[in-house]
Amino acid sequence: ILNVEQSPQSLHVQEGDSTNFTCSFPSSNFYALHWYRWETAKSPEALFVMTLNGDEKKKGRISATLNTKEGYSYLYIKGSQPEDSATYLCAPTISNFGNEKLTFGTGTRLTIIP
Amino acid sequence: DVKVTQSSRYLVKRTGEKVFLECVQDMDHENMFWYRQDPGLGLRLIYFSYDVKMKEKGDIPEGYSVSREKKERFSLILESASTNQTSMYLCASRTGGPSKETQYFGPGTRLLVL
């Protein structure tokens, strides 16, 4: 089982402020990293998949970076809005053999305060 | 749009009962997964299947079994439900091949075992 750590576990942010949180994972045999957003009473929804060291992905106000050599990824949210309130999950995968599983972190629970 | 459906949103069962959780996806995905989500523990993989009639144990398979008789349907079976199986259960599917492909999740089944 991969050791995947996300920090902080929870976060309260004032509406309009920017924030970021971290996903750490073993750097050996890295293949890809997924970020998911899970809103209450909904299904987890994919945000990004990143594979290359130095990758940066952006979706509206949300962006993510990847450092495969040191084994971490940051997720940034610019100008937080109430609809950003959710649990953000990361999941690295360590092989390219196909049909491999993801190992999810415990998530960062983000609450935006209006 | 990919759709993953689960047979129940909420379920209450008694200790010792046999429980079936059904998952259906409509995108002809080869891979299907069952997870459980518990507070502070993240999404933990119970079983997955990368093809019809194929199954692989995940990280916490004890007390569970699965069935994949048709490509679109993946069932999770609790042979004799116990109170420690009270949890949120999530099904997911994705196309086969490299694990950088996105997983699509169902809405979840919240199971209470009394």
PDB file of C-alpha atoms in Angstrom:
ATOM      1  CA  ILE A   1       0.000   0.000   0.000  1.00  0.00           C
ATOM      2  CA  LEU A   2       1.389   3.398  -0.998  1.00  0.00           C
ATOM      3  CA  ASN A   3       1.896   5.967   1.735  1.00  0.00           C
ATOM      4  CA  VAL A   4       0.005   9.043   0.517  1.00  0.00           C
ATOM      5  CA  GLU A   5      -0.241  12.060   2.794  1.00  0.00           C
ATOM      6  CA  GLN A   6      -2.372  15.132   2.336  1.00  0.00           C
ATOM      7  CA  SER A   7      -2.070  18.246   4.417  1.00  0.00           C
ATOM      8  CA  PRO A   8      -3.711  19.948   6.029  1.00  0.00           C
ATOM      9  CA  GLN A   9      -6.574  17.590   6.881  1.00  0.00           C
ATOM     10  CA  SER A  10      -8.989  20.504   6.972  1.00  0.00           C
ATOM     11  CA  LEU A  11      -8.926  24.155   6.141  1.00  0.00           C
ATOM     12  CA  HIS A  12     -11.243  27.126   6.578  1.00  0.00           C
ATOM     13  CA  VAL A  13     -10.692  29.969   4.144  1.00  0.00           C
ATOM     14  CA  GLN A  14     -12.424  33.313   3.819  1.00  0.00           C
ATOM     15  CA  GLU A  15     -14.273  33.856   0.567  1.00  0.00           C
ATOM     16  CA  GLY A  16     -12.024  35.674  -1.877  1.00  0.00           C
ATOM     17  CA  ASP A  17      -8.779  34.466  -0.327  1.00  0.00           C
ATOM     18  CA  SER A  18      -6.419  32.117  -2.123  1.00  0.00           C
ATOM     19  CA  THR A  19      -5.249  28.856  -0.644  1.00  0.00           C
ATOM     20  CA  ASN A  20      -3.170  25.795  -1.363  1.00  0.00           C
ATOM     21  CA  PHE A  21      -2.625  22.319   0.012  1.00  0.00           C
ATOM     22  CA  THR A  22      -0.243  19.439  -0.458  1.00  0.00           C
ATOM     23  CA  CYS A  23      -0.150  15.824  -1.519  1.00  0.00           C
ATOM     24  CA  SER A  24       2.993  13.808  -0.720  1.00  0.00           C
ATOM     25  CA  PHE A  25       3.756  10.397  -2.157  1.00  0.00           C
ATOM     26  CA  PRO A  26       6.694   8.027  -2.736  1.00  0.00           C
ATOM     27  CA  SER A  27       8.723   9.286  -5.676  1.00  0.00           C
ATOM     28  CA  SER A  28      10.030   5.899  -6.804  1.00  0.00           C
ATOM     29  CA  ASN A  29       8.271   4.238  -9.764  1.00  0.00           C
ATOM     30  CA  PHE A  30       5.906   7.182 -10.092  1.00  0.00           C
ATOM     31  CA  TYR A  31       3.599   7.095 -13.086  1.00  0.00           C
ATOM     32  CA  ALA A  32       0.714   9.538 -12.636  1.00  0.00           C
ATOM     33  CA  LEU A  33      -1.089  11.648 -10.072  1.00  0.00           C
ATOM     34  CA  HIS A  34      -4.823  12.282  -9.972  1.00  0.00           C
ATOM     35  CA  TRP A  35      -6.640  15.068  -8.158  1.00  0.00           C
ATOM     36  CA  TYR A  36     -10.342  14.694  -7.385  1.00  0.00           C
ATOM     37  CA  ARG A  37     -12.880  17.031  -5.822  1.00  0.00           C
ATOM     38  CA  TRP A  38     -15.611  15.523  -3.666  1.00  0.00           C
ATOM     39  CA  GLU A  39     -18.513  17.760  -2.764  1.00  0.00           C
ATOM     40  CA  THR A  40     -20.925  16.698  -0.058  1.00  0.00           C
ATOM     41  CA  ALA A  41     -23.748  14.487  -1.370  1.00  0.00           C
ATOM     42  CA  LYS A  42     -22.116  14.205  -4.789  1.00  0.00           C
ATOM     43  CA  SER A  43     -19.690  11.807  -6.481  1.00  0.00           C
ATOM     44  CA  PRO A  44     -15.945  12.478  -6.513  1.00  0.00           C
ATOM     45  CA  GLU A  45     -15.118  14.304  -9.706  1.00  0.00           C
ATOM     46  CA  ALA A  46     -11.788  14.314 -11.534  1.00  0.00           C
ATOM     47  CA  LEU A  47      -9.891  17.597 -11.606  1.00  0.00           C
ATOM     48  CA  PHE A  48      -6.488  16.779 -13.063  1.00  0.00           C
ATOM     49  CA  VAL A  49      -4.193  13.959 -14.081  1.00  0.00           C
ATOM     50  CA  MET A  50      -0.500  14.787 -14.195  1.00  0.00           C
ATOM     51  CA  THR A  51       2.380  12.626 -15.274  1.00  0.00           C
ATOM     52  CA  LEU A  52       5.472  14.735 -15.922  1.00  0.00           C
ATOM     53  CA  ASN A  53       7.801  16.367 -13.431  1.00  0.00           C
ATOM     54  CA  GLY A  54       7.125  20.087 -13.508  1.00  0.00           C
ATOM     55  CA  ASP A  55       3.642  19.605 -14.952  1.00  0.00           C
ATOM     56  CA  GLU A  56       1.224  22.398 -14.214  1.00  0.00           C
ATOM     57  CA  LYS A  57      -2.490  22.056 -14.921  1.00  0.00           C
ATOM     58  CA  LYS A  58      -5.190  24.696 -14.637  1.00  0.00           C
ATOM     59  CA  LYS A  59      -8.980  24.627 -14.582  1.00  0.00           C
ATOM     60  CA  GLY A  60     -10.518  28.028 -13.982  1.00  0.00           C
ATOM     61  CA  ARG A  61      -9.329  29.247 -10.585  1.00  0.00           C
ATOM     62  CA  ILE A  62      -7.837  25.895  -9.629  1.00  0.00           C
ATOM     63  CA  SER A  63      -4.344  24.828 -10.611  1.00  0.00           C
ATOM     64  CA  ALA A  64      -1.941  22.070  -9.641  1.00  0.00           C
ATOM     65  CA  THR A  65       1.781  21.471  -9.871  1.00  0.00           C
ATOM     66  CA  LEU A  66       3.761  18.267  -9.729  1.00  0.00           C
ATOM     67  CA  ASN A  67       7.249  17.435  -8.478  1.00  0.00           C
ATOM     68  CA  THR A  68       7.925  13.757  -9.123  1.00  0.00           C
ATOM     69  CA  LYS A  69      11.554  13.845  -7.960  1.00  0.00           C
ATOM     70  CA  GLU A  70      10.653  14.859  -4.435  1.00  0.00           C
ATOM     71  CA  GLY A  71       7.206  13.295  -4.451  1.00  0.00           C
ATOM     72  CA  TYR A  72       4.703  16.083  -3.963  1.00  0.00           C
ATOM     73  CA  SER A  73       1.939  18.002  -5.676  1.00  0.00           C
ATOM     74  CA  TYR A  74       0.324  21.291  -4.733  1.00  0.00           C
ATOM     75  CA  LEU A  75      -3.250  22.273  -5.446  1.00  0.00           C
ATOM     76  CA  TYR A  76      -3.957  26.022  -5.563  1.00  0.00           C
ATOM     77  CA  ILE A  77      -7.293  27.785  -5.470  1.00  0.00           C
ATOM     78  CA  LYS A  78      -7.308  31.459  -6.341  1.00  0.00           C
ATOM     79  CA  GLY A  79     -10.037  33.733  -5.034  1.00  0.00           C
ATOM     80  CA  SER A  80     -11.968  31.022  -3.169  1.00  0.00           C
ATOM     81  CA  GLN A  81     -15.729  30.860  -3.658  1.00  0.00           C
ATOM     82  CA  PRO A  82     -18.344  29.000  -1.599  1.00  0.00           C
ATOM     83  CA  GLU A  83     -18.721  26.410  -4.361  1.00  0.00           C
ATOM     84  CA  ASP A  84     -15.076  25.424  -3.790  1.00  0.00           C
ATOM     85  CA  SER A  85     -16.069  23.885  -0.461  1.00  0.00           C
ATOM     86  CA  ALA A  86     -15.304  20.187  -0.858  1.00  0.00           C
ATOM     87  CA  THR A  87     -12.840  17.477   0.040  1.00  0.00           C
ATOM     88  CA  TYR A  88      -9.894  17.365  -2.334  1.00  0.00           C
ATOM     89  CA  LEU A  89      -8.334  13.954  -2.849  1.00  0.00           C
ATOM     90  CA  CYS A  90      -5.078  13.040  -4.496  1.00  0.00           C
ATOM     91  CA  ALA A  91      -4.173   9.596  -5.805  1.00  0.00           C
ATOM     92  CA  PRO A  92      -0.795   8.628  -7.198  1.00  0.00           C
ATOM     93  CA  THR A  93      -0.240   5.546  -9.264  1.00  0.00           C
ATOM     94  CA  ILE A  94       3.110   3.892  -9.561  1.00  0.00           C
ATOM     95  CA  SER A  95       3.158   1.846 -12.688  1.00  0.00           C
ATOM     96  CA  ASN A  96       2.349   1.828 -16.335  1.00  0.00           C
ATOM     97  CA  PHE A  97       1.441  -1.805 -16.548  1.00  0.00           C
ATOM     98  CA  GLY A  98      -2.192  -1.052 -17.157  1.00  0.00           C
ATOM     99  CA  ASN A  99      -5.230  -1.897 -15.088  1.00  0.00           C
ATOM    100  CA  GLU A 100      -3.468  -0.631 -11.998  1.00  0.00           C
ATOM    101  CA  LYS A 101      -5.235   0.742  -8.973  1.00  0.00           C
ATOM    102  CA  LEU A 102      -5.088   4.177  -7.430  1.00  0.00           C
ATOM    103  CA  THR A 103      -4.229   4.773  -3.789  1.00  0.00           C
ATOM    104  CA  PHE A 104      -6.103   7.756  -2.384  1.00  0.00           C
ATOM    105  CA  GLY A 105      -4.923  10.107   0.305  1.00  0.00           C
ATOM    106  CA  THR A 106      -7.252  10.953   3.187  1.00  0.00           C
ATOM    107  CA  GLY A 107      -8.075  14.280   1.588  1.00  0.00           C
ATOM    108  CA  THR A 108      -8.086  17.947   2.522  1.00  0.00           C
ATOM    109  CA  ARG A 109     -11.497  19.179   3.582  1.00  0.00           C
ATOM    110  CA  LEU A 110     -11.883  22.786   2.464  1.00  0.00           C
ATOM    111  CA  THR A 111     -14.598  25.052   3.836  1.00  0.00           C
ATOM    112  CA  ILE A 112     -15.074  28.514   2.371  1.00  0.00           C
ATOM    113  CA  ILE A 113     -16.469  31.047   4.813  1.00  0.00           C
ATOM    114  CA  PRO A 114     -18.752  33.599   3.127  1.00  0.00           C
TER     115      PRO A 114
ATOM    116  CA  ASP B   1     -21.635  11.782 -20.074  1.00  0.00           C
ATOM    117  CA  VAL B   2     -20.305   8.800 -18.206  1.00  0.00           C
ATOM    118  CA  LYS B   3     -22.797   7.487 -15.768  1.00  0.00           C
ATOM    119  CA  VAL B   4     -22.092   5.209 -12.838  1.00  0.00           C
ATOM    120  CA  THR B   5     -25.138   4.270 -10.805  1.00  0.00           C
ATOM    121  CA  GLN B   6     -25.452   2.432  -7.525  1.00  0.00           C
ATOM    122  CA  SER B   7     -28.547   0.534  -6.527  1.00  0.00           C
ATOM    123  CA  SER B   8     -29.232   2.358  -3.252  1.00  0.00           C
ATOM    124  CA  ARG B   9     -28.208   5.645  -1.662  1.00  0.00           C
ATOM    125  CA  TYR B  10     -29.014   4.440   1.849  1.00  0.00           C
ATOM    126  CA  LEU B  11     -29.304   0.945   3.225  1.00  0.00           C
ATOM    127  CA  VAL B  12     -29.965  -0.419   6.710  1.00  0.00           C
ATOM    128  CA  LYS B  13     -29.213  -4.067   7.406  1.00  0.00           C
ATOM    129  CA  ARG B  14     -28.930  -6.308  10.427  1.00  0.00           C
ATOM    130  CA  THR B  15     -25.808  -8.125  11.572  1.00  0.00           C
ATOM    131  CA  GLY B  16     -25.480 -11.468   9.786  1.00  0.00           C
ATOM    132  CA  GLU B  17     -27.559 -10.500   6.771  1.00  0.00           C
ATOM    133  CA  LYS B  18     -26.228 -11.022   3.271  1.00  0.00           C
ATOM    134  CA  VAL B  19     -25.959  -7.674   1.506  1.00  0.00           C
ATOM    135  CA  PHE B  20     -25.646  -6.951  -2.192  1.00  0.00           C
ATOM    136  CA  LEU B  21     -24.463  -3.584  -3.461  1.00  0.00           C
ATOM    137  CA  GLU B  22     -24.894  -3.168  -7.192  1.00  0.00           C
ATOM    138  CA  CYS B  23     -23.031  -0.861  -9.524  1.00  0.00           C
ATOM    139  CA  VAL B  24     -23.748  -0.252 -13.197  1.00  0.00           C
ATOM    140  CA  GLN B  25     -21.785   1.854 -15.672  1.00  0.00           C
ATOM    141  CA  ASP B  26     -22.879   2.796 -19.161  1.00  0.00           C
ATOM    142  CA  MET B  27     -19.562   3.617 -20.846  1.00  0.00           C
ATOM    143  CA  ASP B  28     -18.300   0.160 -21.718  1.00  0.00           C
ATOM    144  CA  HIS B  29     -15.435   0.534 -19.227  1.00  0.00           C
ATOM    145  CA  GLU B  30     -13.225  -2.461 -18.648  1.00  0.00           C
ATOM    146  CA  ASN B  31     -12.144  -1.593 -15.101  1.00  0.00           C
ATOM    147  CA  MET B  32     -14.487  -1.326 -12.135  1.00  0.00           C
ATOM    148  CA  PHE B  33     -13.723  -0.676  -8.467  1.00  0.00           C
ATOM    149  CA  TRP B  34     -15.335  -0.828  -5.046  1.00  0.00           C
ATOM    150  CA  TYR B  35     -14.135   1.500  -2.279  1.00  0.00           C
ATOM    151  CA  ARG B  36     -15.249   2.308   1.198  1.00  0.00           C
ATOM    152  CA  GLN B  37     -14.908   5.711   2.787  1.00  0.00           C
ATOM    153  CA  ASP B  38     -14.563   6.124   6.547  1.00  0.00           C
ATOM    154  CA  PRO B  39     -13.799   9.329   8.436  1.00  0.00           C
ATOM    155  CA  GLY B  40     -10.066   9.977   8.624  1.00  0.00           C
ATOM    156  CA  LEU B  41      -9.173   6.973   6.469  1.00  0.00           C
ATOM    157  CA  GLY B  42      -9.734   8.146   2.922  1.00  0.00           C
ATOM    158  CA  LEU B  43     -11.010   5.971   0.124  1.00  0.00           C
ATOM    159  CA  ARG B  44      -9.838   2.410   0.596  1.00  0.00           C
ATOM    160  CA  LEU B  45      -9.999  -0.110  -2.208  1.00  0.00           C
ATOM    161  CA  ILE B  46     -11.912  -3.303  -1.444  1.00  0.00           C
ATOM    162  CA  TYR B  47     -11.886  -5.115  -4.784  1.00  0.00           C
ATOM    163  CA  PHE B  48     -11.452  -4.286  -8.414  1.00  0.00           C
ATOM    164  CA  SER B  49     -12.082  -5.980 -11.722  1.00  0.00           C
ATOM    165  CA  TYR B  50     -10.332  -5.348 -14.993  1.00  0.00           C
ATOM    166  CA  ASP B  51     -12.586  -7.533 -17.111  1.00  0.00           C
ATOM    167  CA  VAL B  52     -15.682  -9.688 -17.004  1.00  0.00           C
ATOM    168  CA  LYS B  53     -15.315 -12.549 -14.516  1.00  0.00           C
ATOM    169  CA  MET B  54     -11.952 -11.165 -13.375  1.00  0.00           C
ATOM    170  CA  LYS B  55     -11.401  -9.827  -9.876  1.00  0.00           C
ATOM    171  CA  GLU B  56      -8.483  -8.651  -7.829  1.00  0.00           C
ATOM    172  CA  LYS B  57      -8.281  -8.019  -4.110  1.00  0.00           C
ATOM    173  CA  GLY B  58      -7.722  -4.473  -3.070  1.00  0.00           C
ATOM    174  CA  ASP B  59      -6.309  -3.287   0.227  1.00  0.00           C
ATOM    175  CA  ILE B  60      -9.168  -4.400   2.490  1.00  0.00           C
ATOM    176  CA  PRO B  61     -10.971  -7.389   0.925  1.00  0.00           C
ATOM    177  CA  GLU B  62     -11.733  -9.285   4.157  1.00  0.00           C
ATOM    178  CA  GLY B  63     -15.430  -9.837   4.685  1.00  0.00           C
ATOM    179  CA  TYR B  64     -16.322  -8.980   1.101  1.00  0.00           C
ATOM    180  CA  SER B  65     -16.652 -10.723  -2.224  1.00  0.00           C
ATOM    181  CA  VAL B  66     -17.497  -9.458  -5.693  1.00  0.00           C
ATOM    182  CA  SER B  67     -19.129 -10.598  -8.883  1.00  0.00           C
ATOM    183  CA  ARG B  68     -18.661  -9.373 -12.442  1.00  0.00           C
ATOM    184  CA  GLU B  69     -20.795 -11.457 -14.781  1.00  0.00           C
ATOM    185  CA  LYS B  70     -21.408  -8.646 -17.262  1.00  0.00           C
ATOM    186  CA  LYS B  71     -19.106  -5.856 -18.311  1.00  0.00           C
ATOM    187  CA  GLU B  72     -21.402  -3.087 -17.126  1.00  0.00           C
ATOM    188  CA  ARG B  73     -22.202  -4.493 -13.695  1.00  0.00           C
ATOM    189  CA  PHE B  74     -19.991  -5.011 -10.652  1.00  0.00           C
ATOM    190  CA  SER B  75     -21.538  -6.280  -7.444  1.00  0.00           C
ATOM    191  CA  LEU B  76     -20.126  -6.104  -3.948  1.00  0.00           C
ATOM    192  CA  ILE B  77     -21.321  -8.799  -1.551  1.00  0.00           C
ATOM    193  CA  LEU B  78     -21.171  -8.792   2.212  1.00  0.00           C
ATOM    194  CA  GLU B  79     -21.705 -12.477   2.996  1.00  0.00           C
ATOM    195  CA  SER B  80     -22.555 -11.820   6.641  1.00  0.00           C
ATOM    196  CA  ALA B  81     -22.769  -8.150   7.466  1.00  0.00           C
ATOM    197  CA  SER B  82     -21.073  -6.907  10.596  1.00  0.00           C
ATOM    198  CA  THR B  83     -21.273  -3.573  12.381  1.00  0.00           C
ATOM    199  CA  ASN B  84     -17.709  -2.692  11.340  1.00  0.00           C
ATOM    200  CA  GLN B  85     -18.900  -2.723   7.739  1.00  0.00           C
ATOM    201  CA  THR B  86     -21.047   0.330   8.388  1.00  0.00           C
ATOM    202  CA  SER B  87     -19.584   2.778   5.914  1.00  0.00           C
ATOM    203  CA  MET B  88     -20.008   4.736   2.697  1.00  0.00           C
ATOM    204  CA  TYR B  89     -19.406   2.503  -0.325  1.00  0.00           C
ATOM    205  CA  LEU B  90     -18.359   3.974  -3.640  1.00  0.00           C
ATOM    206  CA  CYS B  91     -18.174   2.288  -6.999  1.00  0.00           C
ATOM    207  CA  ALA B  92     -16.007   3.588  -9.836  1.00  0.00           C
ATOM    208  CA  SER B  93     -15.173   2.642 -13.386  1.00  0.00           C
ATOM    209  CA  ARG B  94     -12.598   3.597 -15.976  1.00  0.00           C
ATOM    210  CA  THR B  95     -11.443   2.506 -19.351  1.00  0.00           C
ATOM    211  CA  GLY B  96      -8.758  -0.164 -19.378  1.00  0.00           C
ATOM    212  CA  GLY B  97      -5.117   0.466 -20.027  1.00  0.00           C
ATOM    213  CA  PRO B  98      -2.803   2.985 -18.364  1.00  0.00           C
ATOM    214  CA  SER B  99      -3.722   4.079 -14.884  1.00  0.00           C
ATOM    215  CA  LYS B 100      -3.591   7.728 -15.861  1.00  0.00           C
ATOM    216  CA  GLU B 101      -7.117   7.322 -17.182  1.00  0.00           C
ATOM    217  CA  THR B 102      -9.820   9.045 -15.126  1.00  0.00           C
ATOM    218  CA  GLN B 103     -12.002   7.057 -12.775  1.00  0.00           C
ATOM    219  CA  TYR B 104     -15.692   7.920 -12.723  1.00  0.00           C
ATOM    220  CA  PHE B 105     -17.515   7.471  -9.462  1.00  0.00           C
ATOM    221  CA  GLY B 106     -21.057   6.587  -8.526  1.00  0.00           C
ATOM    222  CA  PRO B 107     -23.023   8.571  -5.934  1.00  0.00           C
ATOM    223  CA  GLY B 108     -22.237   6.165  -3.103  1.00  0.00           C
ATOM    224  CA  THR B 109     -24.266   3.896  -0.846  1.00  0.00           C
ATOM    225  CA  ARG B 110     -24.357   4.686   2.831  1.00  0.00           C
ATOM    226  CA  LEU B 111     -24.721   1.361   4.631  1.00  0.00           C
ATOM    227  CA  LEU B 112     -25.689   1.048   8.271  1.00  0.00           C
ATOM    228  CA  VAL B 113     -25.365  -2.376   9.869  1.00  0.00           C
ATOM    229  CA  LEU B 114     -27.240  -2.719  13.136  1.00  0.00           C
TER     230      LEU B 114
END
